[in-house]
Short mmCIF file of C-alpha atoms and ligand atoms in Angstrom, two decimals:
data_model
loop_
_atom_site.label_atom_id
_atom_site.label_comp_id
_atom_site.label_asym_id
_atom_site.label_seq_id
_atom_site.Cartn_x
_atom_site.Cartn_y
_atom_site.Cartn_z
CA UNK A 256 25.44 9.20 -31.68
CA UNK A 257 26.35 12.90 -31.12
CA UNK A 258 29.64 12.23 -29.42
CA UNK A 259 30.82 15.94 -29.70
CA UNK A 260 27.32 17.03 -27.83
CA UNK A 261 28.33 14.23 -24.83
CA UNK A 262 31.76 15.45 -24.68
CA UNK A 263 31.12 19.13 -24.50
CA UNK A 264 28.65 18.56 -21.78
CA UNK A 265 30.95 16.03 -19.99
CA UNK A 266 33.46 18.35 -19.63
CA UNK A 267 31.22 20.99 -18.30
CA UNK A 268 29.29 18.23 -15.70
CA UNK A 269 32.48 17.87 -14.73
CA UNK A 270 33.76 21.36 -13.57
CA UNK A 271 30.25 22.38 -12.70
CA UNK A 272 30.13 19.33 -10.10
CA UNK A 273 33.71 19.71 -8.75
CA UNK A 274 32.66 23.67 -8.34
CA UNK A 275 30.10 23.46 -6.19
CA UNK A 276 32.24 20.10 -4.04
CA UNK A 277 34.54 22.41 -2.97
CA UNK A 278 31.93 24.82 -1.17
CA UNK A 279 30.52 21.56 0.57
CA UNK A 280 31.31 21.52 4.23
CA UNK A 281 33.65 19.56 5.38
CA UNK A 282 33.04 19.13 8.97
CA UNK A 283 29.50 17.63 8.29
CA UNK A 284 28.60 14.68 6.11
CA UNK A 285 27.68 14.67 2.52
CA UNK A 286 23.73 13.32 2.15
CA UNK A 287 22.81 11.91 -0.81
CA UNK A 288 19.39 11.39 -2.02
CA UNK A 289 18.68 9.14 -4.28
CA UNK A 290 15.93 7.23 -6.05
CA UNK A 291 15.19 3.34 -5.42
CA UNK A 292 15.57 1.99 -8.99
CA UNK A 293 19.21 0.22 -9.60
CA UNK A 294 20.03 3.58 -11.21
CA UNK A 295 19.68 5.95 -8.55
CA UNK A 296 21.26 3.07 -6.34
CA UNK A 297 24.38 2.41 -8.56
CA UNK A 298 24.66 6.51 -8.65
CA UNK A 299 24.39 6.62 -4.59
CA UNK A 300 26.87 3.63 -4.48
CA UNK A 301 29.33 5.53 -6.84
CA UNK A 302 29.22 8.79 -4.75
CA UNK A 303 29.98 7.53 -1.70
CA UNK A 304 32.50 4.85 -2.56
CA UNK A 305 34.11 8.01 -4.69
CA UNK A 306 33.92 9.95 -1.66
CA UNK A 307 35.33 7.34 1.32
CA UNK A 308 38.76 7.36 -1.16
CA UNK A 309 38.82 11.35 -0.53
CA UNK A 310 38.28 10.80 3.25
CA UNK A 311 34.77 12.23 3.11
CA UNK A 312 31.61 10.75 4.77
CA UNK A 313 28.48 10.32 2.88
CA UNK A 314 24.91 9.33 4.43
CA UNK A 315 22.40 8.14 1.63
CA UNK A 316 19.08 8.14 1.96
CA UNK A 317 16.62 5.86 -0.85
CA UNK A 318 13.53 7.37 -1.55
CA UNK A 319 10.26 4.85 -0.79
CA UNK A 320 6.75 4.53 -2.33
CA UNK A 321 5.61 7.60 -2.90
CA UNK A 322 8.36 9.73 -1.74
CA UNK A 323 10.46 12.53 -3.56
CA UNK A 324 12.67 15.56 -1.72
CA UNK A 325 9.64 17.46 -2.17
CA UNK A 326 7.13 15.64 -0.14
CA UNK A 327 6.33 17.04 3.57
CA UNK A 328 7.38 14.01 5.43
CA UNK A 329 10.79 13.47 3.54
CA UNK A 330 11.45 17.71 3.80
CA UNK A 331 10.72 17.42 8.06
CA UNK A 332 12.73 14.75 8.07
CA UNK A 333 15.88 16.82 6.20
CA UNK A 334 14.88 19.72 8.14
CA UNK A 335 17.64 19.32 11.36
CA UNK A 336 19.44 17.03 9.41
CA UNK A 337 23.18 17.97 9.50
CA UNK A 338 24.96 18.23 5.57
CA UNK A 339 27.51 19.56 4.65
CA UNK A 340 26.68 19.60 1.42
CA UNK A 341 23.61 17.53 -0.85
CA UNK A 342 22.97 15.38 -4.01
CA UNK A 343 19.93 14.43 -5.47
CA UNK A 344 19.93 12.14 -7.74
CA UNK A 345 17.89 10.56 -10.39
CA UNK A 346 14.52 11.79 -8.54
CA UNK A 347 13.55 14.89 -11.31
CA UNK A 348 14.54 18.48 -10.84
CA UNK A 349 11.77 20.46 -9.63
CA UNK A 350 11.25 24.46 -8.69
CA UNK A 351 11.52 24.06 -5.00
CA UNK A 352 14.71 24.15 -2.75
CA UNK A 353 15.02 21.27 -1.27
CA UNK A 354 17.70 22.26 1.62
CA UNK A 355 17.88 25.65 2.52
CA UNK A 356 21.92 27.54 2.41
CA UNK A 357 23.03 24.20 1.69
CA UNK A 358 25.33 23.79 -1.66
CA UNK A 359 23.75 21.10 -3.53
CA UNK A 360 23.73 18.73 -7.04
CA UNK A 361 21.48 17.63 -8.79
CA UNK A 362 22.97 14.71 -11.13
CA UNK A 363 19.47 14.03 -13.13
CA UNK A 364 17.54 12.62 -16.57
CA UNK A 365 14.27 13.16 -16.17
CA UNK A 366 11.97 15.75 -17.68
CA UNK A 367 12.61 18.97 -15.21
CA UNK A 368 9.55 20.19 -14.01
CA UNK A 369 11.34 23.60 -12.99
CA UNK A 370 14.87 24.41 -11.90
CA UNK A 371 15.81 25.66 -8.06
CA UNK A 372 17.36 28.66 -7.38
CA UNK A 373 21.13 28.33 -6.59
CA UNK A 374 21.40 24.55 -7.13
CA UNK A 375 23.35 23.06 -9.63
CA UNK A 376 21.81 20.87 -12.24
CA UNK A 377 23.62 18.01 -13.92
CA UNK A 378 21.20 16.39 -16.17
CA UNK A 379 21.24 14.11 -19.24
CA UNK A 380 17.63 15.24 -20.10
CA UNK A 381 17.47 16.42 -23.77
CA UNK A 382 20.87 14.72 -24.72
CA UNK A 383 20.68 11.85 -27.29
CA UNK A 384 21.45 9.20 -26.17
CA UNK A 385 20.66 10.07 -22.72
CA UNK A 386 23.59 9.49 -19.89
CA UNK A 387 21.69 7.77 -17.35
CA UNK A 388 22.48 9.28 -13.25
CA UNK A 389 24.74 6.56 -12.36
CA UNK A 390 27.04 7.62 -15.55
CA UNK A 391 26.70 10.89 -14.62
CA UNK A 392 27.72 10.03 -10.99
CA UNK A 393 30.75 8.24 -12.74
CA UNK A 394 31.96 11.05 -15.01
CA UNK A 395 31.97 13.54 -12.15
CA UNK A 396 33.74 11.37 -9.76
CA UNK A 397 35.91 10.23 -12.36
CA UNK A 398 37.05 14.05 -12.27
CA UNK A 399 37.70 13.60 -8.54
CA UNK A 400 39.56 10.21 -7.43
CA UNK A 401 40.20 7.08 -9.48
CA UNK A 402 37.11 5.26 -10.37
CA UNK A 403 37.84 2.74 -13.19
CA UNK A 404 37.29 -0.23 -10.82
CA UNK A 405 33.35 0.89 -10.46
CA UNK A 406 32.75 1.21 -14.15
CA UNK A 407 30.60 -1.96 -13.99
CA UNK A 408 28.33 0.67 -11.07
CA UNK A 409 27.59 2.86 -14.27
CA UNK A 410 26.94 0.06 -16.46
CA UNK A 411 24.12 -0.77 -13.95
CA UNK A 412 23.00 2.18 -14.46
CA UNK A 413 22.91 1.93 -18.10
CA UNK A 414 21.08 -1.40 -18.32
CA UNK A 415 18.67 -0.18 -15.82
CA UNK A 416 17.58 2.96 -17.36
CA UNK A 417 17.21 0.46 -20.71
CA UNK A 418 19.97 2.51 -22.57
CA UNK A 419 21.80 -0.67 -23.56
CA UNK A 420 21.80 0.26 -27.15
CA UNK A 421 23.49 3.86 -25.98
CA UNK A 422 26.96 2.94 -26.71
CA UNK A 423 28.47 4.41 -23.99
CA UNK A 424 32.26 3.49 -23.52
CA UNK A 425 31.44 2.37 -19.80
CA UNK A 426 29.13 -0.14 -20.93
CA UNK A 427 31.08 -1.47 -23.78
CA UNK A 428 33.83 -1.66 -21.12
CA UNK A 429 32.02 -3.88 -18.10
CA UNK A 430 30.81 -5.85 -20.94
CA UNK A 431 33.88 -6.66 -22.24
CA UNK A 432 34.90 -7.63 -18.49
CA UNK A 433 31.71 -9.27 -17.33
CA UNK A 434 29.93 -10.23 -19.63
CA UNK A 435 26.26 -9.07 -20.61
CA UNK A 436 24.18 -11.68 -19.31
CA UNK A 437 25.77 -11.26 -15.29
CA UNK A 438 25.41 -7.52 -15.60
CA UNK A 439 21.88 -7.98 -16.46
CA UNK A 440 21.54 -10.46 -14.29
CA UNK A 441 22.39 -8.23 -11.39
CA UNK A 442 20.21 -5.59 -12.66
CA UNK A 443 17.25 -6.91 -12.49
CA UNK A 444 18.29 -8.72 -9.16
CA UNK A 445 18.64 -4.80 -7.92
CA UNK A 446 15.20 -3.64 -9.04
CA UNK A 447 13.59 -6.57 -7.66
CA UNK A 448 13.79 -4.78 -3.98
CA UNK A 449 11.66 -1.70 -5.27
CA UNK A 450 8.91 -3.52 -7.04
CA UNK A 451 8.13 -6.22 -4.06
CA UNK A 452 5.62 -4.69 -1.65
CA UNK A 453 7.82 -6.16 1.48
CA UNK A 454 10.80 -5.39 0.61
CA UNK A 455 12.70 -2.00 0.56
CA UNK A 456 15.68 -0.94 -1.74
CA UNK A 457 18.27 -1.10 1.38
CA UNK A 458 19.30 -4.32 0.61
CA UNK A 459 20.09 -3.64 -2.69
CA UNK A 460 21.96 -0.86 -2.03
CA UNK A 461 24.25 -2.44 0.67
CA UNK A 462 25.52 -4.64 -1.94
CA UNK A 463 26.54 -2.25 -4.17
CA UNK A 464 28.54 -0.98 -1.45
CA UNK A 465 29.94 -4.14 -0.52
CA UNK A 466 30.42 -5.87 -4.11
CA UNK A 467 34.04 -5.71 -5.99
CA UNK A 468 32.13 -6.81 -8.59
CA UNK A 469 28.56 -7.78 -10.33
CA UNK A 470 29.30 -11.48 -9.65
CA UNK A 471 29.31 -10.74 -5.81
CA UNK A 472 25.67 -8.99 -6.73
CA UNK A 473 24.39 -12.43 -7.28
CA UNK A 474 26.87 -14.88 -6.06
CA UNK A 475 25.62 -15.25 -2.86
CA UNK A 476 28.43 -14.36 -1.24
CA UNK A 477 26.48 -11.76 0.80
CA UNK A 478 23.37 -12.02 3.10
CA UNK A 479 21.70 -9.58 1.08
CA UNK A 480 21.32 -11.43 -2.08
CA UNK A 481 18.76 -14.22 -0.36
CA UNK A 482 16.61 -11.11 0.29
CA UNK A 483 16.71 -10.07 -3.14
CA UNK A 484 16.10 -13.68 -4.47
CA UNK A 485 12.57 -13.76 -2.01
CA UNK A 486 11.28 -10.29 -3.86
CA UNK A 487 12.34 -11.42 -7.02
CA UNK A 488 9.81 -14.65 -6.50
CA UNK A 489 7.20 -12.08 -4.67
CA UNK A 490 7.51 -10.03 -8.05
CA UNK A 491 7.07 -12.75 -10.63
CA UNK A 492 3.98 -14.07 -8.30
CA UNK A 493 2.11 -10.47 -8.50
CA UNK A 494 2.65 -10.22 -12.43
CA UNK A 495 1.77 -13.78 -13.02
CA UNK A 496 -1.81 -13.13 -11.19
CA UNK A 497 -1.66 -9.12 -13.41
CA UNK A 498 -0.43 -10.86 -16.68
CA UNK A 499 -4.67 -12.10 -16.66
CA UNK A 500 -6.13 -8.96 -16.43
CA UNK A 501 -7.55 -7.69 -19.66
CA UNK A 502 -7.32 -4.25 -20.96
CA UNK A 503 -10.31 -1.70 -21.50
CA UNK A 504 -9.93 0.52 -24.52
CA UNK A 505 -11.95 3.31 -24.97
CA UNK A 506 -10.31 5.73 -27.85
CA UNK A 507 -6.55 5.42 -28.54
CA UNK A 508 -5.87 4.53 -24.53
CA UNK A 509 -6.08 0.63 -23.53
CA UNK A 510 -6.32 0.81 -19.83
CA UNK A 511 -4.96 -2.33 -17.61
CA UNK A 512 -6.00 -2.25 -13.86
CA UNK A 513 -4.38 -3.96 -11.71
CA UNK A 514 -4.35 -4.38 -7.65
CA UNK A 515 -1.04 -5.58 -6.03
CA UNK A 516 1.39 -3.92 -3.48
CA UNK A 517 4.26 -4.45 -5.55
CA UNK A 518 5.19 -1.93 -8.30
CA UNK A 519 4.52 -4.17 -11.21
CA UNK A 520 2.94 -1.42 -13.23
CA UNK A 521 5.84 -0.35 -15.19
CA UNK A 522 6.26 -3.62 -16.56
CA UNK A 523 2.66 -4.05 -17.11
CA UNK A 524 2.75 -1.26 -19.78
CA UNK A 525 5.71 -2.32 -21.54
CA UNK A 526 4.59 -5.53 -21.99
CA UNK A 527 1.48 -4.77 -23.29
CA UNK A 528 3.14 -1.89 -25.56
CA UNK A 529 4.65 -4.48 -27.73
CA UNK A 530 0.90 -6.41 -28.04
CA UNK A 531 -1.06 -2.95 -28.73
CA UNK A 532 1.00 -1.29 -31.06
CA UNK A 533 -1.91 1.51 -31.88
CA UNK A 534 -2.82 2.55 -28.87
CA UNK A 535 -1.44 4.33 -25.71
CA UNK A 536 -0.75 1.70 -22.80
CA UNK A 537 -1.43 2.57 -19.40
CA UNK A 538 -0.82 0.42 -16.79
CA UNK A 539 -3.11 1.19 -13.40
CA UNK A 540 -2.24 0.45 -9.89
CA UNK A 541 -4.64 0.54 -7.11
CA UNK A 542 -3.10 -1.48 -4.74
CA UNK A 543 0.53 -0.20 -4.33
CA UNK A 544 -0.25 2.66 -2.00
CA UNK A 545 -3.33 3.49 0.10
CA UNK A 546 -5.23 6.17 -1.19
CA UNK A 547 -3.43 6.48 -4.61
CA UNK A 548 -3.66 4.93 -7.80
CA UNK A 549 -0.35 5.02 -9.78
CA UNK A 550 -0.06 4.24 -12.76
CA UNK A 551 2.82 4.17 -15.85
CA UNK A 552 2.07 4.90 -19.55
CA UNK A 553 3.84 4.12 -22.76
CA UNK A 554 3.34 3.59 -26.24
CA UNK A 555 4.75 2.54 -29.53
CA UNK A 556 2.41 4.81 -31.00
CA UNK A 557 5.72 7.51 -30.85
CA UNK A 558 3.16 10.27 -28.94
CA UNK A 559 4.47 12.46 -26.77
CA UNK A 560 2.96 11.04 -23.13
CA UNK A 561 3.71 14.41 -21.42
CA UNK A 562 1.46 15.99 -23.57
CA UNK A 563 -0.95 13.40 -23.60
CA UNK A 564 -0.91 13.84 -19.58
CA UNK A 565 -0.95 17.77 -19.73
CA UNK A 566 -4.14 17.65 -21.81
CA UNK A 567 -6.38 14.88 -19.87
CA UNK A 568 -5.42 16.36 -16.25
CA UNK A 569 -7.37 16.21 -13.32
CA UNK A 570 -8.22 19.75 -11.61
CA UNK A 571 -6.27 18.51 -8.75
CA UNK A 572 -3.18 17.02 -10.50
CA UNK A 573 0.27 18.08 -9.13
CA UNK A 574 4.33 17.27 -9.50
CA UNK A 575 3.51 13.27 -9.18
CA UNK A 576 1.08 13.71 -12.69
CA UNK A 577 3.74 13.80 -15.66
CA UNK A 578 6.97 13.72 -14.77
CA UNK A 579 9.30 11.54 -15.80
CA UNK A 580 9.92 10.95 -19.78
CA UNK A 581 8.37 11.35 -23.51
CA UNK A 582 7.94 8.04 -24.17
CA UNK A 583 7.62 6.91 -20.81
CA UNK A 584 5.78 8.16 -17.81
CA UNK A 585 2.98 7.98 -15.39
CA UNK A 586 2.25 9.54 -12.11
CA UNK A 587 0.02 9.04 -9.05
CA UNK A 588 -3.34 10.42 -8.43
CA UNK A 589 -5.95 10.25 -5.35
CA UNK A 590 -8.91 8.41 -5.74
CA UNK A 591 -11.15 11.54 -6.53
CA UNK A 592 -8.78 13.13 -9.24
CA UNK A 593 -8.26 9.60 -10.39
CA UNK A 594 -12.00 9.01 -10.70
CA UNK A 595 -12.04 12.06 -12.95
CA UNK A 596 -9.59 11.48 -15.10
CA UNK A 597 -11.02 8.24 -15.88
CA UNK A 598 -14.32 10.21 -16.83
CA UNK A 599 -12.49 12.90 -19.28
CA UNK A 600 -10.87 9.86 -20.73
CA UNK A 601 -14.45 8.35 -21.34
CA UNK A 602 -14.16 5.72 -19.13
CA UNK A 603 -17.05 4.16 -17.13
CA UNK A 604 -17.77 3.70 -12.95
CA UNK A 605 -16.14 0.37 -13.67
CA UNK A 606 -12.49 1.95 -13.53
CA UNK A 607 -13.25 4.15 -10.51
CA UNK A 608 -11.55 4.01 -6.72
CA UNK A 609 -13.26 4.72 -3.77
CA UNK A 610 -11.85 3.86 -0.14
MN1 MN B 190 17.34 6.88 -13.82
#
């Protein structure tokens, strides 16, 4: 681990973050956008809770299926939105503003597909080992109020964003507290929300406001957790029916198709990484959003998947084609530039959508 690298940046996150804080607007409330995974959740969670100790209202809002800052229906929405100031986090860093003469952060480890203008951009990306956003969320705030009681909110993070062999300090620390097996626990508890198809993240995301601690994640203690248990079960149900679907290979690409409303896809490919060592996995969903297939690749095969992507894309292909990271991405296509892709892969009719 290249602790010097993490430290040098820390210290920079840190004053860059705190810089642009103090030109957010006081009178209005802080919005924070923020992906639906138990990452972007624990780095909402850790925001706000920083910010009620400074007297400062935050309003998050948790990106759905198919939504990023950049979509039309998610930029009308922020259009009369009153901020005094915004955070993005964990959904990429792309070219376009997403608030106009608003100061905003982006606290971020994805690949950046471009960098706007005037924003500033706190990301892990191209860091080894890579600080998930919750942990970023946590070192900036850190900087700003006393924290230490929500270092089990990065660890979260962490374990969510699979960086459990990171050795961060924060991790090492809840585990030490907690224990692995509840932090886990509570993970994937928190990421069962986003993959059911009837279920949104809110839930999820309320308890990380409300718990003291990952044991109150799970205890049962709350309302919320019941709601997580019933995704959880709609979850394992959709990949039980997926796990039987067998994958087409045509070249170095093994193809799995499957149809469910819940976001099972991920998992899909990572399971089936470990089984097809030689070949890139990609996972297909046609049944998690009308009108688009998504899909998630990955492979033990040590290729570089962005490139992979860049070089098979469909005419039509925009930001939601190969973002994300080297080793593990994805994206979401239409049915037509779906179809074609497909064919440039070599694949047959078989593997084609049509409403
Ligand atoms: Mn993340």
């Amino acid at each position: 681990m290249n602790t010097v690298a993490v430290m040098d940046s820390v210290a920079d996150w840190k004053a860059d973050f705190r810089r642009t804080f103090e030109h957010f607007d006081e009178e209005s409330p802080v919005l924070i956008l923020t992906h639906h995974d138990a990452d972007g959740l624990a780095a909402a969670a850790i925001c706000k809770r920083s910010f009620a100790r400074l007297g400062r209202h935050a309003e998050v809002r948790i990106s759905g299926k198919g939504e990023n800052p950049w979509t039309d229906a998610v930029q009308l929405e922020l259009r009369d939105r009153p901020m005094g100031g915004l955070i993005v986090a964990d959904l990429g860093v792309r070219p376009g503003v997403v608030h106009p003469n608003t100061p905003t952060i982006f606290l971020d480890h994805h690949h950046p597909l471009g960098y706007p203008p005037d924003a500033t951009i706190i990301t892990g990306f191209g860091i080894e080992p890579t600080p998930p956003s919750g942990l970023l969320a946590y070192w900036c705030m850190e900087d700003l109020v006393e924290v230490e009681d929500l270092t089990w909110l990065a660890a979260i993070s962490i374990i969510g964003d699979m960086a459990e062999q990171s050795g961060f300090a924060e991790l090492e620390s809840a585990r030490d507290r907690y224990g692995i097996t509840l932090l886990r626990d509570a993970t994937s508890l928190l990421n069962a929300a986003r993959r059911s198809g009837s279920v949104t993240a809110q839930p999820a995301f309320e308890l990380l406001l409300k718990a003291a601690e990952p044991r109150d994640v799970i205890s049962g203690k709350f309302p919320e957790t019941q709601v997580l248990l019933k995704a959880r079960d709609e979850v394992a149900q959709a990949l039980q029916v997926a796990r039987r679907t067998a994958p087409k290979i045509k070249g170095n690409v093994a193809l799995i198709m499957v149809d469910s409303p819940c976001q099972i896809h991920p998992l899909i490919a990572q399971q089936w990484k470990a089984r097809l060592r030689k070949n890139i996995v990609m996972a297909a969903n046609k049944g998690y959003r009308p009108g688009w297939v998504h899909f998630s690749i990955r492979s033990a095969t040590g290729l570089n998947l962005i490139d992979f992507l860049k070089e098979n894309a469909p005419s039509t292909a925009d930001e939601n084609y190969g973002s994300g990271h080297i080793q593990a991405t994805g994206g979401a296509l239409t049915y037509p530039a779906w179809n074609e892709f497909m064919s440039s892969l070599g694949f047959g009719p078989e593997t084609n959508v049509n409403a």
